[in-house]
PDB file of C-alpha atoms in Angstrom:
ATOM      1  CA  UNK A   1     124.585 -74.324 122.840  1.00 42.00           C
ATOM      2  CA  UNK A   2     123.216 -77.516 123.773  1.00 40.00           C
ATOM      3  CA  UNK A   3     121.564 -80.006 121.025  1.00 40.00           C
ATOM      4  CA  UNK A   4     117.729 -79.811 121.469  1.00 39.00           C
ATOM      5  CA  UNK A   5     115.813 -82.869 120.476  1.00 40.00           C
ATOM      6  CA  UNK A   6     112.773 -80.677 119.256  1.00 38.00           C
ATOM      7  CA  UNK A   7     110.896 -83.256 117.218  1.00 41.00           C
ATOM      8  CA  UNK A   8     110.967 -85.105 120.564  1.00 39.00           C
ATOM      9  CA  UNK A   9     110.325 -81.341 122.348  1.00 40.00           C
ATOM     10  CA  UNK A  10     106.645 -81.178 120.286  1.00 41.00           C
ATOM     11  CA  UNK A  11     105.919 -84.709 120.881  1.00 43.00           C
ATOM     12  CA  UNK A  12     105.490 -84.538 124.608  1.00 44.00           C
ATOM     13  CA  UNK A  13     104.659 -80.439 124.120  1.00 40.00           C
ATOM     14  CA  UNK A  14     106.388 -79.352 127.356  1.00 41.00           C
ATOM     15  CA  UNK A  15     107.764 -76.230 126.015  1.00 54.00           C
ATOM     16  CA  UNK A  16     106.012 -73.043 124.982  1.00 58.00           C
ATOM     17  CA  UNK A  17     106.617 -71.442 121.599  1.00 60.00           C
ATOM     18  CA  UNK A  18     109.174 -69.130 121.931  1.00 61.00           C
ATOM     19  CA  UNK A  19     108.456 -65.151 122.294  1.00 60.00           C
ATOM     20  CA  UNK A  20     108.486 -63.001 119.255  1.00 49.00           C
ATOM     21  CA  UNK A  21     112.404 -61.804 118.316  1.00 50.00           C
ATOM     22  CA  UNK A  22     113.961 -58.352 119.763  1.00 49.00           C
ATOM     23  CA  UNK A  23     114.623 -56.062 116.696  1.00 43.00           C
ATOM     24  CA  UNK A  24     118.255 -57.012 115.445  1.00 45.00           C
ATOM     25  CA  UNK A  25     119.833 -53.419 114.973  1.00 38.00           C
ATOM     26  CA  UNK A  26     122.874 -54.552 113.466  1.00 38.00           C
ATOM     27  CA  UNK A  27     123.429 -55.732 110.021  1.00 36.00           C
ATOM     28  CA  UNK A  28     124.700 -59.263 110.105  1.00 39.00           C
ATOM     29  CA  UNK A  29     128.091 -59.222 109.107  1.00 43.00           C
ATOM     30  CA  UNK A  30     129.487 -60.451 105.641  1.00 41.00           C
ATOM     31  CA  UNK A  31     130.540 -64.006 105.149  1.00 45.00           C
ATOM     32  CA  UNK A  32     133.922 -64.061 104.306  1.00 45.00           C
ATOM     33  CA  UNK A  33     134.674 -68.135 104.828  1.00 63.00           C
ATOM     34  CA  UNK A  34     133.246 -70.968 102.349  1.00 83.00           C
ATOM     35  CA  UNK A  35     129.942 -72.168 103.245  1.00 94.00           C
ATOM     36  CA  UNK A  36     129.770 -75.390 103.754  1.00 96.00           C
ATOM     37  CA  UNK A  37     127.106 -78.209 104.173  1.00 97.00           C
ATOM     38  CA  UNK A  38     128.188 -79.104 108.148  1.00 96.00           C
ATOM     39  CA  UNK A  39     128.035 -74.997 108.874  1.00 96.00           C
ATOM     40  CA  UNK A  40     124.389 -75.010 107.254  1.00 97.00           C
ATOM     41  CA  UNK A  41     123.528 -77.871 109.334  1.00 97.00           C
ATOM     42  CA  UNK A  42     124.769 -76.116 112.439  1.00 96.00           C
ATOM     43  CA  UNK A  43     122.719 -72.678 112.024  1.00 96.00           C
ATOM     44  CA  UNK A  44     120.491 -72.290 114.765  1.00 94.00           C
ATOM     45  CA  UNK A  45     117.999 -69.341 113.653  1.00 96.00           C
ATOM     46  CA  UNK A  46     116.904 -68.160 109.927  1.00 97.00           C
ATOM     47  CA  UNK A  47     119.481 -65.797 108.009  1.00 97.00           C
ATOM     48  CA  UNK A  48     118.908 -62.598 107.593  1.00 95.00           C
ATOM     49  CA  UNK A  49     120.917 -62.497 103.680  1.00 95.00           C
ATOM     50  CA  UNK A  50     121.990 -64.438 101.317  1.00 96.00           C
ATOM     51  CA  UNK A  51     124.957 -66.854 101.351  1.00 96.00           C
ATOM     52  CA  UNK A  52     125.796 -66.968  97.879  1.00 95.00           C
ATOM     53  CA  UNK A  53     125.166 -64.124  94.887  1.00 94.00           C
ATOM     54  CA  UNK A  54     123.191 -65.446  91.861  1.00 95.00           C
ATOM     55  CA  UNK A  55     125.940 -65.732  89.474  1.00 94.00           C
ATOM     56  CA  UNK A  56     127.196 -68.873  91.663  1.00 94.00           C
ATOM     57  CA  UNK A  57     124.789 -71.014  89.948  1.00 95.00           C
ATOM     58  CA  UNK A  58     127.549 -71.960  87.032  1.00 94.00           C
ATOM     59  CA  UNK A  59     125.791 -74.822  85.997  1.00 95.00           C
ATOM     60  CA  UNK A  60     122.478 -73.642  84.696  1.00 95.00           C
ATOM     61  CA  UNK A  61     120.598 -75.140  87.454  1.00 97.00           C
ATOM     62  CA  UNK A  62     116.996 -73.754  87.113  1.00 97.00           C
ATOM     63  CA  UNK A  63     113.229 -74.352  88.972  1.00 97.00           C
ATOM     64  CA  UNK A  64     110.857 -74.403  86.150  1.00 96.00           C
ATOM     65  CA  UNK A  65     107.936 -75.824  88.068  1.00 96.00           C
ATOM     66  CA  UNK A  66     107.255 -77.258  92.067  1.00 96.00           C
ATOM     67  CA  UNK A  67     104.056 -79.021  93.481  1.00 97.00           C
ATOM     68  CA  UNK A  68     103.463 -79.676  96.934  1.00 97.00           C
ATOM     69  CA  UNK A  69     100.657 -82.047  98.375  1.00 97.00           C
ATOM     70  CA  UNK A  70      99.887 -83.938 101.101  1.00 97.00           C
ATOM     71  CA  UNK A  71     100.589 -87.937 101.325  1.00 97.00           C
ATOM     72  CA  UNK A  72      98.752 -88.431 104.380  1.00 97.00           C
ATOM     73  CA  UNK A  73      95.996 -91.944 104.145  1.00 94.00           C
ATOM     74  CA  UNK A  74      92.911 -90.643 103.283  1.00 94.00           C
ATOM     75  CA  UNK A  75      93.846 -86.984 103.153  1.00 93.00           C
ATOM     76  CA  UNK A  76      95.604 -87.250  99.679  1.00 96.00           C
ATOM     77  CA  UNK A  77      95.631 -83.678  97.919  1.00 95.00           C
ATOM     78  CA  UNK A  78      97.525 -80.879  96.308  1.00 97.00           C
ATOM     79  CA  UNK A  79      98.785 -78.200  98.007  1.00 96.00           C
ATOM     80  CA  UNK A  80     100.022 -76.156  95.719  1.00 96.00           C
ATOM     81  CA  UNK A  81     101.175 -76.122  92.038  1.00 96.00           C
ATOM     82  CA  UNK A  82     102.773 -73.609  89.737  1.00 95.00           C
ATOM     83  CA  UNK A  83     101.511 -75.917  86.754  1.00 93.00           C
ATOM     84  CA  UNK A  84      98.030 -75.527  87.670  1.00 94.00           C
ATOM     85  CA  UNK A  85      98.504 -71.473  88.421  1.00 94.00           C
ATOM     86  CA  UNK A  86      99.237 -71.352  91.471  1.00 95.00           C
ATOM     87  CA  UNK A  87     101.520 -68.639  92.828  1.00 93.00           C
ATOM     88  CA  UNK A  88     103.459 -67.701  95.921  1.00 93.00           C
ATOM     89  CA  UNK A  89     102.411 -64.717  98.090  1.00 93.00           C
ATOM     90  CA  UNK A  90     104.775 -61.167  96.836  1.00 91.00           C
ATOM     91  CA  UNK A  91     107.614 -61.328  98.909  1.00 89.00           C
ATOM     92  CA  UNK A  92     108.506 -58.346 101.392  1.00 87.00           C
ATOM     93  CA  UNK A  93     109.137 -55.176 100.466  1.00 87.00           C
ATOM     94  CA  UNK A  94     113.120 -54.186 100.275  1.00 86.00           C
ATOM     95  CA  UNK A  95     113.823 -57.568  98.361  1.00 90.00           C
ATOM     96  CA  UNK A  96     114.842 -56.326  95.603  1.00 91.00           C
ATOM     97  CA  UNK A  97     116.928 -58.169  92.727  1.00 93.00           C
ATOM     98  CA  UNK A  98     116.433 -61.223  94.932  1.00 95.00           C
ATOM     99  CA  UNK A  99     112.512 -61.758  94.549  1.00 94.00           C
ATOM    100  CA  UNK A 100     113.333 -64.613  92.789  1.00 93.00           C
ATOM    101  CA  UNK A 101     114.568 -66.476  95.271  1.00 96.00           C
ATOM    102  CA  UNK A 102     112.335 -65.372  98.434  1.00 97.00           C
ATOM    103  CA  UNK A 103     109.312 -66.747  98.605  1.00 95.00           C
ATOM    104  CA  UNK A 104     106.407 -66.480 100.670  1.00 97.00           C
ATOM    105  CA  UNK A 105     103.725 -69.356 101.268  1.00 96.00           C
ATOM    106  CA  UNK A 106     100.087 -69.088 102.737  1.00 96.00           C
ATOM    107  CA  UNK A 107      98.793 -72.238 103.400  1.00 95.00           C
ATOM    108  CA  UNK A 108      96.316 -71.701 106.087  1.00 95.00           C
ATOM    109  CA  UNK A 109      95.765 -73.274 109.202  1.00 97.00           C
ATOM    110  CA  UNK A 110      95.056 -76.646 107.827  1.00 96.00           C
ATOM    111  CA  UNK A 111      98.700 -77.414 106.541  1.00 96.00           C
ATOM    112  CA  UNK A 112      99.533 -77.807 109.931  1.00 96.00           C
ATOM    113  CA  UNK A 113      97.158 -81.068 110.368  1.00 96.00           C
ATOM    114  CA  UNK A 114      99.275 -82.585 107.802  1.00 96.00           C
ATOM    115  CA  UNK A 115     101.834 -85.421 109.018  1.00 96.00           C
ATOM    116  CA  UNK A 116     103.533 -85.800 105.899  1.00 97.00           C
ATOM    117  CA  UNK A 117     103.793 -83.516 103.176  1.00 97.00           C
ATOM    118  CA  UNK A 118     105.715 -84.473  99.778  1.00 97.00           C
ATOM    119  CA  UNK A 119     107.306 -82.327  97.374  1.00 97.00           C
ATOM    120  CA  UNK A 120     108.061 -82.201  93.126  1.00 97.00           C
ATOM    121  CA  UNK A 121     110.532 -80.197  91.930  1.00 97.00           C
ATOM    122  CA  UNK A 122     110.835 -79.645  88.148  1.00 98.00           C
ATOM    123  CA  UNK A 123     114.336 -78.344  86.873  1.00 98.00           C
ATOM    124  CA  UNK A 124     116.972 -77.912  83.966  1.00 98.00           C
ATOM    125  CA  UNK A 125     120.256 -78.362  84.201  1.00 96.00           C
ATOM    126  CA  UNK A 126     123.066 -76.355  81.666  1.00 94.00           C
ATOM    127  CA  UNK A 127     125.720 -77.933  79.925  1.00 92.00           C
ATOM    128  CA  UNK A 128     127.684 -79.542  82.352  1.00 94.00           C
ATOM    129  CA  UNK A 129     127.331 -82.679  84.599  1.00 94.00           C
ATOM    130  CA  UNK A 130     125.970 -82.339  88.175  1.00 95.00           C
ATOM    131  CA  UNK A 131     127.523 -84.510  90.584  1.00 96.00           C
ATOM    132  CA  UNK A 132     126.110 -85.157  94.490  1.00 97.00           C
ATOM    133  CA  UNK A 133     123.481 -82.009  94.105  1.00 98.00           C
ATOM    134  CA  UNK A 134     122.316 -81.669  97.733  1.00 98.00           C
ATOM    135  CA  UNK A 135     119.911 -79.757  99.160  1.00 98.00           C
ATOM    136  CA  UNK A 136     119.872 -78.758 103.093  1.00 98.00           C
ATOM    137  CA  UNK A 137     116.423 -77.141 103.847  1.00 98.00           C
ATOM    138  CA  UNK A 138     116.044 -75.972 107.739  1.00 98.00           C
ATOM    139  CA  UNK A 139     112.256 -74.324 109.103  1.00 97.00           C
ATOM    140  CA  UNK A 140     112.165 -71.987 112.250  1.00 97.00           C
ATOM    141  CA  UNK A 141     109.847 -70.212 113.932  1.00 96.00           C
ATOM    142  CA  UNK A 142     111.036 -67.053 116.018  1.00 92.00           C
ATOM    143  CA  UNK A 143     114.885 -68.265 115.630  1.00 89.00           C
ATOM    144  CA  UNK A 144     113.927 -71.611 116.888  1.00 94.00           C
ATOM    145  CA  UNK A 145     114.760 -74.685 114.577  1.00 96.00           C
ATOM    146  CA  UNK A 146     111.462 -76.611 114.027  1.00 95.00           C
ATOM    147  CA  UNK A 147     113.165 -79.622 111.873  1.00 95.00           C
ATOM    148  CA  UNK A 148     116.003 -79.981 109.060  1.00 96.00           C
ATOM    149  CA  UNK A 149     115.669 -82.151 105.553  1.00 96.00           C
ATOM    150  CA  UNK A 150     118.571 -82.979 103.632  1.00 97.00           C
ATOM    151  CA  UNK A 151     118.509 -84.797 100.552  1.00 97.00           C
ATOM    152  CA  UNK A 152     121.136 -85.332  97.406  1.00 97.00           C
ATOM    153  CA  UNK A 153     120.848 -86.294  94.162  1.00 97.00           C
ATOM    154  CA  UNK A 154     123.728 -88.560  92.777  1.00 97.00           C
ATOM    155  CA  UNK A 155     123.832 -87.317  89.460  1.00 97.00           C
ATOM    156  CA  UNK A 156     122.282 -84.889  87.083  1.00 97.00           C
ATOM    157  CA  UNK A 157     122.899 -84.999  83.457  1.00 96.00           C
ATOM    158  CA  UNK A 158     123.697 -81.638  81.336  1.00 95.00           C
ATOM    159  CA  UNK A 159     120.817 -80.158  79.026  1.00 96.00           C
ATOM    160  CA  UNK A 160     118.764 -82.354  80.955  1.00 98.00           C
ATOM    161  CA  UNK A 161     114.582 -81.575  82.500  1.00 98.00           C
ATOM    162  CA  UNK A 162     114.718 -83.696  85.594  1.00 98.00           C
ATOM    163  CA  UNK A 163     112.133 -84.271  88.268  1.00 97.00           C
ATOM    164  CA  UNK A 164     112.856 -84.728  92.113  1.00 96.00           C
ATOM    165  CA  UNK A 165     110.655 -86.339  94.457  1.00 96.00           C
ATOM    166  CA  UNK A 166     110.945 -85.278  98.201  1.00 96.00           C
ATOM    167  CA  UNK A 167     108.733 -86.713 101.197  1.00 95.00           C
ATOM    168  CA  UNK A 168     109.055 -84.371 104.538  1.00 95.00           C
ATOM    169  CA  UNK A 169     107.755 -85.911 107.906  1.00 93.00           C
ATOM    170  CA  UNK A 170     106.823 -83.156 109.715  1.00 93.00           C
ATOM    171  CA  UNK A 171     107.187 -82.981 113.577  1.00 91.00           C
ATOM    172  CA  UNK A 172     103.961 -83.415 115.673  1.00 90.00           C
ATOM    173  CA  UNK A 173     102.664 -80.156 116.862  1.00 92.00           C
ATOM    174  CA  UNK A 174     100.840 -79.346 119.940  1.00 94.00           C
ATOM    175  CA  UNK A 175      97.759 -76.844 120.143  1.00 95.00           C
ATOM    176  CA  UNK A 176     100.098 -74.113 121.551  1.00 96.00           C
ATOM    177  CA  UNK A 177     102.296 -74.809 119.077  1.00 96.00           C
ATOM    178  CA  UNK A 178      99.326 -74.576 116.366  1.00 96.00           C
ATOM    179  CA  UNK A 179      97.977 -71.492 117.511  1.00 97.00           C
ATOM    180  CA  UNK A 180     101.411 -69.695 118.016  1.00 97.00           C
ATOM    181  CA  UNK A 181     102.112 -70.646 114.200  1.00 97.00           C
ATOM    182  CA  UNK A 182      98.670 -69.241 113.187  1.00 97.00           C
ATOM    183  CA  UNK A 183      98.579 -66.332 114.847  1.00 97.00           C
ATOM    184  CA  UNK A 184     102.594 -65.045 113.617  1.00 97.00           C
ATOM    185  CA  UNK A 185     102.290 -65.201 110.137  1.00 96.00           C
ATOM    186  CA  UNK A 186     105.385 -64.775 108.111  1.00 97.00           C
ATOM    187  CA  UNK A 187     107.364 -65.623 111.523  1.00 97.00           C
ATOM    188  CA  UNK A 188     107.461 -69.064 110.299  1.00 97.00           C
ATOM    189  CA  UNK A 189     110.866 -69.200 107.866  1.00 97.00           C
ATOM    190  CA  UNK A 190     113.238 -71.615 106.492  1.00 98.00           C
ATOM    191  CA  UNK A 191     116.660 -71.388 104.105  1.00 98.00           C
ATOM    192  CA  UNK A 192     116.934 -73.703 101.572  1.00 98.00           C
ATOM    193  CA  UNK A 193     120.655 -74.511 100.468  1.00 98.00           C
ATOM    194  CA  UNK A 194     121.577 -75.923  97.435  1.00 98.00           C
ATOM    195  CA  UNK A 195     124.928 -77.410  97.029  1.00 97.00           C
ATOM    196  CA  UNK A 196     127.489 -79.449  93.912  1.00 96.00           C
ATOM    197  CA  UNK A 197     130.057 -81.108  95.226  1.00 95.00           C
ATOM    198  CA  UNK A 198     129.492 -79.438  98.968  1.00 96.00           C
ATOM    199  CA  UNK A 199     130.149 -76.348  97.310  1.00 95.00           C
ATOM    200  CA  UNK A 200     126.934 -73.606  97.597  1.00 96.00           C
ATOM    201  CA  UNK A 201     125.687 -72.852  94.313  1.00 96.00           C
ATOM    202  CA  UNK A 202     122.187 -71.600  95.392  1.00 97.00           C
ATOM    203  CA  UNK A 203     120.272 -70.254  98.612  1.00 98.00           C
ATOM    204  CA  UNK A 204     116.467 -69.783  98.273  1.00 98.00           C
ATOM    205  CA  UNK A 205     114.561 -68.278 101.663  1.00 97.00           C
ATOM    206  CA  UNK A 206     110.953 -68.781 102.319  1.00 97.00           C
ATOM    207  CA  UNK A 207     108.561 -67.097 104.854  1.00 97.00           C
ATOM    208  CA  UNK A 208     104.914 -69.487 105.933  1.00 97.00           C
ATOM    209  CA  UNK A 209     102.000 -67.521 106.673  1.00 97.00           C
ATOM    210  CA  UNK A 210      99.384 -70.552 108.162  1.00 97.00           C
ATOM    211  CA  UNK A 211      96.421 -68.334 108.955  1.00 95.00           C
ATOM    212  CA  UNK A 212      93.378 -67.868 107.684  1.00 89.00           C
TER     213      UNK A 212
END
């Protein structure tokens, strides 16, 4: 498949959204190869499971609290914030064991006005020392890739509450694009990969509702 410039794509808004998905009738097959960061990079639509079980996370890793609020000039504000209450939407039904780590966001239609969004992401570490923690988060809509963030932290040290700070620039939307997003929600989805060492320790999914 050819590479699609789709920040670029927006920009000059030639391109319609793309059509709601056919009903996938088969169950996706089981990965039976390592997971890597390059293969994450290289997914072209949402998954449809998990890439790792729970018990990968040997080191204790652990999200104890996340913010999210916009950086724009003049439009300075939070988001959302587990400190302050807030709560994600209940994830779909059929989830199961894994509610933990699905997670469903309704931010409305005015998250989409928002250039550049950034991100804080409280967590504890277990005993032993983190090295290159990485985390590869991809956003489609309809199994289209909107954009891809990937950031790393060199070093995390064991028994340890750490903070990281994220900034995502967000691609420019057009109106079609705006209204297609509003008017699917939960169509909008992304996979967020966590990685040690390039080796998958964690895979959170996420489903963005951005109507009223």
């Amino acid at each position: 498949m050819a590479a699609v410039d789709y920040e670029q794509q927006w920009e000059d808004a030639p391109v319609a959204p793309p059509p709601p998905p056919e009903p996938d009738y088969y169950a996706q097959e089981a990965v039976e190869y390592q997971i890597t960061p390059d293969y994450c990079n290289s997914l072209t639509a949402p998954t449809e499971t998990f890439f790792c079980e729970q018990n990968a996370n040997v080191y204790g890793l652990n999200f104890v609290d996340f913010k999210i609020r916009s950086v724009d000039e003049g439009y300075e504000r939070t988001l959302f914030d587990m400190s302050r209450g807030d709560r994600p939407a209940p994830p779909p039904p059929g989830v199961g064991n894994d509610a933990a780590r699905f997670i469903r966001y309704h931010f409305g239609p005015e998250f989409l006005d928002i250039n550049t969004v950034g991100t804080s992401l409280e967590f504890t570490n277990g005993p032993y020392e983190v090295y290159n923690f990485r985390m590869i988060e991809r956003h489609y809509f309809r199994d289209q890739l909107i954009t891809s963030y990937d950031f790393t932290m060199p070093f995390v040290m064991p028994n340890s509450r750490n903070t990281w700070e994220m900034i995502y620039s967000k691609p420019l939307l057009s109106d079609e694009w705006k209204e297609a997003l509003m008017s699917a929600p939960w169509e909008a989805r992304s996979d967020s990969f966590y990685f040690v060492n390039d080796t998958l320790v964690m895979h959170n999914r996420a489903e963005y509702n951005y109507g009223w």
